Short mmCIF file of C-alpha atoms in Angstrom, two decimals:
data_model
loop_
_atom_site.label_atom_id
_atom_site.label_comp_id
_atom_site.label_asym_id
_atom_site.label_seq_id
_atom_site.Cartn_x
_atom_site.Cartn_y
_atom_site.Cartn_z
CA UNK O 1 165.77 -0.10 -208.05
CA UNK O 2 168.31 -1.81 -210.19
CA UNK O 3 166.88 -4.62 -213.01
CA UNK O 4 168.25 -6.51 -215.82
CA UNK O 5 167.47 -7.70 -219.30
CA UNK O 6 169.24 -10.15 -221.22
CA UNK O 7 171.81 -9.47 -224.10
CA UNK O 8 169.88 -11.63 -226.59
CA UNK O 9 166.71 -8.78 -226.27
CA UNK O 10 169.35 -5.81 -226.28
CA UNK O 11 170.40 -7.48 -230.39
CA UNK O 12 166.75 -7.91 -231.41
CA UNK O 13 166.34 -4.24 -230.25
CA UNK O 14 169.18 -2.65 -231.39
CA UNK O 15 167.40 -1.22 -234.41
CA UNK O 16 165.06 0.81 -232.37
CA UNK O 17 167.56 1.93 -229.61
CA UNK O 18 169.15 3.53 -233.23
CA UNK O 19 166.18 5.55 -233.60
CA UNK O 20 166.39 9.10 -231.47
CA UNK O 21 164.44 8.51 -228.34
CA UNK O 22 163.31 10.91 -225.20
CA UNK O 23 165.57 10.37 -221.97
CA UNK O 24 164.30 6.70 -220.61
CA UNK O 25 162.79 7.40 -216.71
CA UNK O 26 165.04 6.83 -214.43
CA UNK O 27 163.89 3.11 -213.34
CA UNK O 28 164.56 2.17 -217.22
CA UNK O 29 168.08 4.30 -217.04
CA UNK O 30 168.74 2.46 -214.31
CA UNK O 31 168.12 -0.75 -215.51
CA UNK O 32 169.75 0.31 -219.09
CA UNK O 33 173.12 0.73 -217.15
CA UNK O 34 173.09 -2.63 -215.19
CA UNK O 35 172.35 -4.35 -218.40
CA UNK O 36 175.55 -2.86 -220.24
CA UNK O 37 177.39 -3.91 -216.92
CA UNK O 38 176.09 -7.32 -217.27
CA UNK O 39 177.14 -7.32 -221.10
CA UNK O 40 180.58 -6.33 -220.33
CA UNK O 41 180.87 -8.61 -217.49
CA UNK O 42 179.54 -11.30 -219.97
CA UNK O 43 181.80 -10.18 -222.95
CA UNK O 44 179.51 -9.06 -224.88
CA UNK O 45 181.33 -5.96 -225.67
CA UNK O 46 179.62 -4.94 -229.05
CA UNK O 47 176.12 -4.87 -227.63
CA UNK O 48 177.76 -3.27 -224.30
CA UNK O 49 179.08 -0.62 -226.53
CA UNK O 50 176.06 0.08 -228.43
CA UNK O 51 174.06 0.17 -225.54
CA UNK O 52 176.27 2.55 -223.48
CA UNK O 53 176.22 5.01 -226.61
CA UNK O 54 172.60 5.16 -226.13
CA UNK O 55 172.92 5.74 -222.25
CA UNK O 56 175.44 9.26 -223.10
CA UNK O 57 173.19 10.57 -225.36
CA UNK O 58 170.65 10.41 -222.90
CA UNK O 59 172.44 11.10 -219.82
CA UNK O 60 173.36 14.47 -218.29
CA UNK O 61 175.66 15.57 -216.01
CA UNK O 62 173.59 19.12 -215.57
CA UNK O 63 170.26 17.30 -215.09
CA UNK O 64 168.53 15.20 -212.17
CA UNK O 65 170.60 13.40 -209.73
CA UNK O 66 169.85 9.99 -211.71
CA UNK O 67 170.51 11.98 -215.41
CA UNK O 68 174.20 12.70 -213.47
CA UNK O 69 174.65 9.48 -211.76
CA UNK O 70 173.81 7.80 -215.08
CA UNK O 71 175.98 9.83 -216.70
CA UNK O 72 178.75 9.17 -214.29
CA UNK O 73 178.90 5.32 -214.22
CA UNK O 74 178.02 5.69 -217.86
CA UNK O 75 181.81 7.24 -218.77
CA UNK O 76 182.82 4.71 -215.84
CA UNK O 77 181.81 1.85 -218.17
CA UNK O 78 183.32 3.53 -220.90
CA UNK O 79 186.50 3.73 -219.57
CA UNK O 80 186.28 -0.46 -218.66
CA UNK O 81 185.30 -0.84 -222.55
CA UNK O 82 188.67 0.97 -223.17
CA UNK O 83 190.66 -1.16 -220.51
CA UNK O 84 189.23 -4.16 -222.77
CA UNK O 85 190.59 -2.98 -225.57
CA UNK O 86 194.23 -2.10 -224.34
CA UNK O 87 194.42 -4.92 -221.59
CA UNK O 88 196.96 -6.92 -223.81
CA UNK O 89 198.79 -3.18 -223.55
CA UNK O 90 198.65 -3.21 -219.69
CA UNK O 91 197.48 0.25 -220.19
CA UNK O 92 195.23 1.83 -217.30
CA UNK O 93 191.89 3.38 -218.47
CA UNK O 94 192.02 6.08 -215.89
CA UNK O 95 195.01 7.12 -218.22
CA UNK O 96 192.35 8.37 -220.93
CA UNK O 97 189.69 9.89 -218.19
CA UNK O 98 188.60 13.13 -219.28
CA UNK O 99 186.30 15.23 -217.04
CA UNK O 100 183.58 17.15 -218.37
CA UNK O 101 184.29 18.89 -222.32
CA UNK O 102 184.57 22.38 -220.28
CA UNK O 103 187.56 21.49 -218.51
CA UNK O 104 189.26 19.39 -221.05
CA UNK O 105 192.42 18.33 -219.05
CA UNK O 106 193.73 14.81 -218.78
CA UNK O 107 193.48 13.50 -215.18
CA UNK O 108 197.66 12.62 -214.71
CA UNK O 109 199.06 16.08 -215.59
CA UNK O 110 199.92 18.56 -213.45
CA UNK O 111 196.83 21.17 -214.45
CA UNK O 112 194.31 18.54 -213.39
CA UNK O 113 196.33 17.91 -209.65
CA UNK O 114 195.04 21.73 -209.50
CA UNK O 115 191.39 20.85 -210.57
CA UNK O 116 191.18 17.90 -208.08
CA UNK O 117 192.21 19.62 -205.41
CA UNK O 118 189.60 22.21 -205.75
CA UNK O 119 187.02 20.00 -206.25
CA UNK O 120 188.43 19.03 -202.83
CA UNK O 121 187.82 21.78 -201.56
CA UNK O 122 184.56 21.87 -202.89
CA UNK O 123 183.93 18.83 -201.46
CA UNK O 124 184.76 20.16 -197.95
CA UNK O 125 182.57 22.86 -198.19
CA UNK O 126 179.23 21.97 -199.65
CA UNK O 127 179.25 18.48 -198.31
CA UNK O 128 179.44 17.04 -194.26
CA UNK O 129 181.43 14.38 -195.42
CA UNK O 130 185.35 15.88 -194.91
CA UNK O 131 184.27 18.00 -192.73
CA UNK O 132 182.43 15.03 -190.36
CA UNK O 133 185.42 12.85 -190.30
CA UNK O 134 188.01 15.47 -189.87
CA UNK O 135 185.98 17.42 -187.08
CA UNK O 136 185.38 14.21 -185.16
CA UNK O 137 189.03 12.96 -185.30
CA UNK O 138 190.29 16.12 -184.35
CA UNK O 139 187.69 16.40 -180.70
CA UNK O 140 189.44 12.69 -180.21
CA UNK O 141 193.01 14.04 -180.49
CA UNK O 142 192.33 16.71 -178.37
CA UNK O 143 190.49 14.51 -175.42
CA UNK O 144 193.67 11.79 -175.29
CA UNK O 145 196.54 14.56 -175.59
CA UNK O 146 195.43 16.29 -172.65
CA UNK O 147 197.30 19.57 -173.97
CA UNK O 148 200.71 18.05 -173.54
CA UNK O 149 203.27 20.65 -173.77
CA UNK O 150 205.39 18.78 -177.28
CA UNK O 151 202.31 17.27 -180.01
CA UNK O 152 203.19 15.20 -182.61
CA UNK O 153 200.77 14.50 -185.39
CA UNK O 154 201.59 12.24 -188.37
CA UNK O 155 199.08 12.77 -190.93
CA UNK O 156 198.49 10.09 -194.12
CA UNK O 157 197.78 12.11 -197.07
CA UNK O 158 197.68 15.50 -195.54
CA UNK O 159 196.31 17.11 -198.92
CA UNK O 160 195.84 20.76 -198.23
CA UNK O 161 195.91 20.51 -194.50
CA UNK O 162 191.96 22.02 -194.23
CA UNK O 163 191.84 19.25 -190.93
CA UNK O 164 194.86 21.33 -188.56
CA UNK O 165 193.60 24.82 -188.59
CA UNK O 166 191.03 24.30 -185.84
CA UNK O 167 192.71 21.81 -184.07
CA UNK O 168 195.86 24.77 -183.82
CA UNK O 169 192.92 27.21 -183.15
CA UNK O 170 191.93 25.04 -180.16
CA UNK O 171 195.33 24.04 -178.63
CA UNK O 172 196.47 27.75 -179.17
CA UNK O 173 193.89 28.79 -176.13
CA UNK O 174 195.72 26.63 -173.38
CA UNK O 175 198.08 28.70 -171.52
CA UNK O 176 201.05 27.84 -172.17
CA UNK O 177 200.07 26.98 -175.69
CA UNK O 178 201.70 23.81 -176.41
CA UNK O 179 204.47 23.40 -179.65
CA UNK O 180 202.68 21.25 -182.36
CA UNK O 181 204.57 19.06 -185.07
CA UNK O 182 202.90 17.27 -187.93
CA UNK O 183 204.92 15.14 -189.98
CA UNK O 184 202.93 15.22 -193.51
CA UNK O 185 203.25 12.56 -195.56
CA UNK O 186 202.21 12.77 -199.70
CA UNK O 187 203.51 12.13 -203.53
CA UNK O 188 203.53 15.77 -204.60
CA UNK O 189 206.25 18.06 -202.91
CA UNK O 190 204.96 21.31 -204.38
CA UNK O 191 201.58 20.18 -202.85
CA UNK O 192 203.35 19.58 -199.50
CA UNK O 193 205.45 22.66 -199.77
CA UNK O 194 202.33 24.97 -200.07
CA UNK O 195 200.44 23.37 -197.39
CA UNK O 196 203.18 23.61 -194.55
CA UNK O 197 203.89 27.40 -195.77
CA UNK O 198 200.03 28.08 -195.22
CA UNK O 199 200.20 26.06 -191.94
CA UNK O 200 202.89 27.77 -190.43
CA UNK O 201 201.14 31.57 -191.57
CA UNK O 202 198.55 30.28 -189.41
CA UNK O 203 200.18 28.87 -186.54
CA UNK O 204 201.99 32.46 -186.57
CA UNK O 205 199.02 34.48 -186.32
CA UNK O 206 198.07 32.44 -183.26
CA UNK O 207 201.33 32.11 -181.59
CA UNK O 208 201.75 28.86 -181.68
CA UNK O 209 205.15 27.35 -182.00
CA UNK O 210 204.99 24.76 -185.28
CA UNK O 211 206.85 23.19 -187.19
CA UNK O 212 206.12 20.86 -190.34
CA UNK O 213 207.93 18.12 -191.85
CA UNK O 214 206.83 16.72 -195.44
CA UNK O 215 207.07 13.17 -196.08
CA UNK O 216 207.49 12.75 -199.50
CA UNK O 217 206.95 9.20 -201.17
CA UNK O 218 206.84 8.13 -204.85
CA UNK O 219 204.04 8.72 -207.21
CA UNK O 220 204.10 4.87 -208.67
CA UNK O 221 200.93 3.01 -209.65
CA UNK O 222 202.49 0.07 -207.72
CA UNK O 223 200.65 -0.26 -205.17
CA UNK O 224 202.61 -2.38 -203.03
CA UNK O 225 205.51 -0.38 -203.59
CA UNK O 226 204.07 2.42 -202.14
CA UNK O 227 203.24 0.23 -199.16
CA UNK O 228 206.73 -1.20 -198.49
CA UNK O 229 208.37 2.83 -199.23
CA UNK O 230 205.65 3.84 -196.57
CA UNK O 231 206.96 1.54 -194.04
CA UNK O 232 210.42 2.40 -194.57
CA UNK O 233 209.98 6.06 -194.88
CA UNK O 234 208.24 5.44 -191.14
CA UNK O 235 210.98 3.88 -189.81
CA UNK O 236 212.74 7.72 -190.45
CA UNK O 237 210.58 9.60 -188.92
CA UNK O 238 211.84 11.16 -185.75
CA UNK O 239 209.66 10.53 -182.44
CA UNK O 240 211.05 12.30 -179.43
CA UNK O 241 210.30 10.84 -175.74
CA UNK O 242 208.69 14.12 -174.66
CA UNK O 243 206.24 14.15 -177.54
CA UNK O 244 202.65 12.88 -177.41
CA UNK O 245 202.01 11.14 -180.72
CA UNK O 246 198.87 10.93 -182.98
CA UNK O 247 198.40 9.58 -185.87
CA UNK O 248 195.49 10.49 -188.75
CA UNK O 249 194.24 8.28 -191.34
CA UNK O 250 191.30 10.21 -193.00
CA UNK O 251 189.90 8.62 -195.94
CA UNK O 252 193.42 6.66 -196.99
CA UNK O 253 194.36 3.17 -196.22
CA UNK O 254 191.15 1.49 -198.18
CA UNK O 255 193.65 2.79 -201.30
CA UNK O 256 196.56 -0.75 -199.66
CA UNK O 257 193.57 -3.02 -199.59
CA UNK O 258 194.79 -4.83 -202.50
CA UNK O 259 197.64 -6.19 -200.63
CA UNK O 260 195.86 -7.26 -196.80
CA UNK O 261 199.31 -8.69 -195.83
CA UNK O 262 201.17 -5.58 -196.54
CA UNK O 263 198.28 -3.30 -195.19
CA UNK O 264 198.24 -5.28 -191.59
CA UNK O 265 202.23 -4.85 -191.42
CA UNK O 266 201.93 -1.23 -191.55
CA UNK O 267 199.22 -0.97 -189.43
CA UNK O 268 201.52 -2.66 -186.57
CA UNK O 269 204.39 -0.47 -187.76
CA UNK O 270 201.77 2.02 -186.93
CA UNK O 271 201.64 0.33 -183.53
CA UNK O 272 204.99 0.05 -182.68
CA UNK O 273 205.35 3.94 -182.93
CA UNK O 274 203.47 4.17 -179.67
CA UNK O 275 200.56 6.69 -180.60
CA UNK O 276 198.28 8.02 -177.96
CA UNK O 277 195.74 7.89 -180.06
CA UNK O 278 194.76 6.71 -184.00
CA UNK O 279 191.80 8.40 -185.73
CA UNK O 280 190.54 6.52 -188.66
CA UNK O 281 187.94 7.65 -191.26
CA UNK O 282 186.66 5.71 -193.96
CA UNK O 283 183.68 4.90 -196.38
CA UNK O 284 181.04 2.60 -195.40
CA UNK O 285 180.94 0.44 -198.80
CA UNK O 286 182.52 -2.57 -200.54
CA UNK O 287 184.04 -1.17 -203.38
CA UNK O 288 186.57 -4.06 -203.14
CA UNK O 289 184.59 -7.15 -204.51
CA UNK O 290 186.84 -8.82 -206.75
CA UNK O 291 183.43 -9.36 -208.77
CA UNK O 292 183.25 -6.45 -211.35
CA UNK O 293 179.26 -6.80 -211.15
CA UNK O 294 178.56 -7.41 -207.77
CA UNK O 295 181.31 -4.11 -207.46
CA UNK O 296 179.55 -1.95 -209.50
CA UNK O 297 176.14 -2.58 -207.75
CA UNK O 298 177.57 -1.94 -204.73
CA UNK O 299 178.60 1.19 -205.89
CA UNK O 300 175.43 2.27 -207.83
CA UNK O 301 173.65 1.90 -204.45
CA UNK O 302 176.35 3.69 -202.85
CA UNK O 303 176.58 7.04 -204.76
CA UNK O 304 172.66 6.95 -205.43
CA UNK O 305 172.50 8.11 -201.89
CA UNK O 306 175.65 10.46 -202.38
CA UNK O 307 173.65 11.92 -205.31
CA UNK O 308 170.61 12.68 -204.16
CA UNK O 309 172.21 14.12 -200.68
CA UNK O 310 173.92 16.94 -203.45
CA UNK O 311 170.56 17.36 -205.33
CA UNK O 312 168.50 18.25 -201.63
CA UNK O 313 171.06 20.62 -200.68
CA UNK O 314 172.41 22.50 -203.79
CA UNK O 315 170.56 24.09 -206.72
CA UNK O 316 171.25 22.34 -210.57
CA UNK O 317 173.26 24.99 -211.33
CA UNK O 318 175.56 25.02 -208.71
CA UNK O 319 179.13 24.67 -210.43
CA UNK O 320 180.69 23.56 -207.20
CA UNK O 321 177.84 20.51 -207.17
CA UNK O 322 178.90 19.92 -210.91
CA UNK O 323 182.35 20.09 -209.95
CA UNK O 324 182.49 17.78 -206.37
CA UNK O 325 179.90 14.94 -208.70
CA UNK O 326 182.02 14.91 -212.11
CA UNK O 327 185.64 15.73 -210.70
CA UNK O 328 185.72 13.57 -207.49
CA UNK O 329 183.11 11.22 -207.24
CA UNK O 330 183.47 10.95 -210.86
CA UNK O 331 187.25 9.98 -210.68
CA UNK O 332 186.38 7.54 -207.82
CA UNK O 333 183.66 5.82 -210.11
CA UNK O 334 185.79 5.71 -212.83
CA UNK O 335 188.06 3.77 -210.69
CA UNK O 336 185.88 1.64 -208.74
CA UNK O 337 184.08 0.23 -211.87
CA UNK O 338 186.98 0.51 -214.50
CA UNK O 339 190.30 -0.66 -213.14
CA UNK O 340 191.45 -4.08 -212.10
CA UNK O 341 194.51 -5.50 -210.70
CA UNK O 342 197.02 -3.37 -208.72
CA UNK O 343 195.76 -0.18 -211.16
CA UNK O 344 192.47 -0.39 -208.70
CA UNK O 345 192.82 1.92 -205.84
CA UNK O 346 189.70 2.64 -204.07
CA UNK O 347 189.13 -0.24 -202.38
CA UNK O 348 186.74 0.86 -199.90
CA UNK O 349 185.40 -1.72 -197.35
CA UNK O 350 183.10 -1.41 -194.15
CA UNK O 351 184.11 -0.35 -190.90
CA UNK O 352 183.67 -4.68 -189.67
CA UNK O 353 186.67 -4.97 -192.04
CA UNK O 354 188.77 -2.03 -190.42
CA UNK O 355 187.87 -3.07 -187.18
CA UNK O 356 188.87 -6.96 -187.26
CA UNK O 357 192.29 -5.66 -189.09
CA UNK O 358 193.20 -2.90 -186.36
CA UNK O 359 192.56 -5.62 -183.20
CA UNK O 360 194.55 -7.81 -185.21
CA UNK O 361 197.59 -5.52 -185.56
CA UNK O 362 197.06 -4.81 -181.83
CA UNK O 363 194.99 -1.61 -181.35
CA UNK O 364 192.13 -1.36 -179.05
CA UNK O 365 189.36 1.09 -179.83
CA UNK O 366 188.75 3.92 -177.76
CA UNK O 367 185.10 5.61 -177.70
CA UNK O 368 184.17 8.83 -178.95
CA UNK O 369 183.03 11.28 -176.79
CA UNK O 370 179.49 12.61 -176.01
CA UNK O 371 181.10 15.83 -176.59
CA UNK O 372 182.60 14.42 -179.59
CA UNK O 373 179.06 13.61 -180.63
CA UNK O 374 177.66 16.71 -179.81
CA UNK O 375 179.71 18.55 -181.92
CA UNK O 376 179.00 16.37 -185.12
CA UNK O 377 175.23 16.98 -184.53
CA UNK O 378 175.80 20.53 -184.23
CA UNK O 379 177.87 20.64 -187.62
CA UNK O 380 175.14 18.92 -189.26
CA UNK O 381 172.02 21.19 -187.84
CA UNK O 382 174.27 24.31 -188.69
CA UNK O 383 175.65 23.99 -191.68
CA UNK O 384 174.04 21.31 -193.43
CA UNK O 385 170.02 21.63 -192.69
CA UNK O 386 168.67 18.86 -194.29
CA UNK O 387 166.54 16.10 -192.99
CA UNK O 388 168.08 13.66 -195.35
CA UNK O 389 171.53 13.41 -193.25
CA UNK O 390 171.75 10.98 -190.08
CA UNK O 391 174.41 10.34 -187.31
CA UNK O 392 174.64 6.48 -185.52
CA UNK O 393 176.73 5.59 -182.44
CA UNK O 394 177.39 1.90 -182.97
CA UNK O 395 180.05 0.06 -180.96
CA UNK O 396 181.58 3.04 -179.83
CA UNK O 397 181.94 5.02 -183.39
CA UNK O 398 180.35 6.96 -185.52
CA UNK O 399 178.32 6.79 -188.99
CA UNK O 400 177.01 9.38 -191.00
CA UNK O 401 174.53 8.62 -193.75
CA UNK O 402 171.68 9.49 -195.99
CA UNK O 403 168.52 8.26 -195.63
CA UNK O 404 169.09 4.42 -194.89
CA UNK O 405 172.10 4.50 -196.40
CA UNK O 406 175.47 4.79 -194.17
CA UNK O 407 177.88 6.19 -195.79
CA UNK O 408 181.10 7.31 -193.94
CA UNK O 409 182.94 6.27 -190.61
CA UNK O 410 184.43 7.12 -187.87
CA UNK O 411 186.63 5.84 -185.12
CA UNK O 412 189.43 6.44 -182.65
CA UNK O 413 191.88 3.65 -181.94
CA UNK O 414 194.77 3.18 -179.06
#
């Protein structure tokens, strides 16, 4: 799918690439956008430039799912142009990311925290991706706690909290109904704040006795700083002796990949707090190649399949597809193929990885149910009917992907 052409043909044409020109076919698009990643990669930053200009004039983000995955890694390669520019300024291109003209908000203020996280939600609802890992982890909870009367759930990057509502729903039926406490654990308190209040409004509805506790750690860009204030803020986290304890990682510890050292001590922290049970859920890619080109291959494969899974189940004009494509997977891109250095968080590597670095800090893995599987079938056939998705068992966990391409993990750990 992907080709190349050399930098000395892109100069001899660059007279005719001035001239306007009908949107190239997606093969030549394709092989337009690997060729500016090559230039860039090479240095070649004028002809990178000039050829990426052409690429936005004849990308879309409202067209096919090539037009908007062109268009995507297109501003992705824009941004790393930037990053050229100011690296002498240590300034982050992500800084300057803009989503689409309509919105017009810069990605670090507080308007666009409210964008992202309904893209989020978007994301959740038009897509079996959240919902797979989330629904998954939550069956493997429930099979090792056994309804213990005291729960204790500590959940990495609890977001908006869409996982805990049917987990409550389901512990709630038990007579007695057991007391649940999740310890949440984020950068943004009002975030935090908001999801506990609409936690515990739910949790009173059923009856269930709750309580929430936000863990609130510093919004830095250092990236081993947040590891080492993770640790600590652990070590303060209460864990009572009647209390079964869980522990959910869904889609968040690829982001302390650029430290492995620092990653595998809190992963035995993790250990050393005596869970009953560990639920991990990650993307199947390596979005962590120190080699930007070999990276951003990796990722055009990657999203290709992520693209054309939107375009088979949502119309063109679906603003939620526009939203979940340019908002999140756009701000992912733009990360995965512009940043470098500790600026780089989404450091996504395959579930071999995870699995060598959890044994190592001591876990064992502990296999998802048939029930378990069951139930991610049935979320697929109900609520997302296309032929394009499939489930794998392998080794004990699970893989969701579309067509050949696997694309999300995952797997319960003791």
């Amino acid at each position: 799918m992907l080709g190349s052409s050399s930098s000395s043909h892109q100069h001899k044409n660059n007279k005719d690439l001035d001239s306007p020109q009908p949107p190239p076919p997606r093969s030549i698009a394709m092989r337009q956008l690997l060729t500016a990643a090559q230039l860039i990669s090479q240095s070649d930053l004028s002809a990178a430039n000039h050829l990426i200009s052409i690429l936005s004039s004849n990308s879309s983000a409202y067209g096919d799912s090539s037009e908007r995955l062109v268009h995507s890694f297109t501003k992705a390669l824009s941004l790393r142009l930037h990053y050229h520019h100011k690296i002498f300024l240590n300034v982050s291109p992500l800084k300057s990311f803009m989503k689409p003209p309509s919105y017009n908000i810069n990605i670090y203020n507080d308007q666009y925290d409210s964008v992202l996280q309904s893209s989020y939600l978007s994301l959740n609802k038009i897509t079996p991706f959240i919902r797979f890992g989330q629904f998954t982890a939550n069956q493997a909870i429930l099979e090792v706690i056994d309804y213990q009367q005291n729960i204790h759930i500590i959940d990495f990057d609890i977001m908006l909290g869409v996982q805990w509502p049917p987990l409550m729903q389901a512990i709630s039926n038990h007579h007695p109904p057991p007391t649940l406490r999740i310890t949440a654990i984020g950068t943004n308190l009002n975030t935090l704040r908001r999801t506990g209040d609409r936690l515990s409004k739910f949790a009173r509805s059923l009856g269930l006795k709750f309580s929430f506790y936000p863990l609130l750690l510093p919004n830095t860009n250092n990236e081993t700083l947040t590891v080492d204030h993770l640790i600590n803020h652990l070590s303060d986290v209460l864990l009572l002796p009647n209390e079964t304890l869980a522990v959910n990682c869904d889609f968040y510890l690829h982001r302390h990949l650029n430290n492995r050292d620092k990653l595998c001590l809190l992963l035995r922290k993790i250990k050393s707090m005596k869970p009953r049970v560990v639920t991990l859920s990650e993307q199947e890619a390596y979005h962590n190649n120190p080699i930007f080109l070999s990276r951003f291959m990796e990722a055009m494969k990657y999203y290709t399949a992520v693209f054309e899974s939107l375009e088979a189940t949502l119309p063109p004009n679906s603003r939620e597809r526009i939203e979940v494509e340019q908002v999140w997977f756009g701000k992912v891109i733009a990360d995965i193929v512009a940043e470098e250095g500790d600026c780089r968080k989404e450091r996504h590597e395959r579930f071999r990885s995870w699995e060598v670095m959890m044994v190592s800090a001591g876990f064992r893995k502990v296999p998802l149910s048939g029930y378990a599987l069951s139930q991610a079938r049935l979320l697929l056939r109900l609520h997302y009917p296309c032929e394009g998705y499939n489930l794998e068992v392998i080794d004990d966990s699970f893989f969701l992907g579309w067509g050949n391409q696997s694309l999300f993990s995952v797997s319960s750990w003791r």
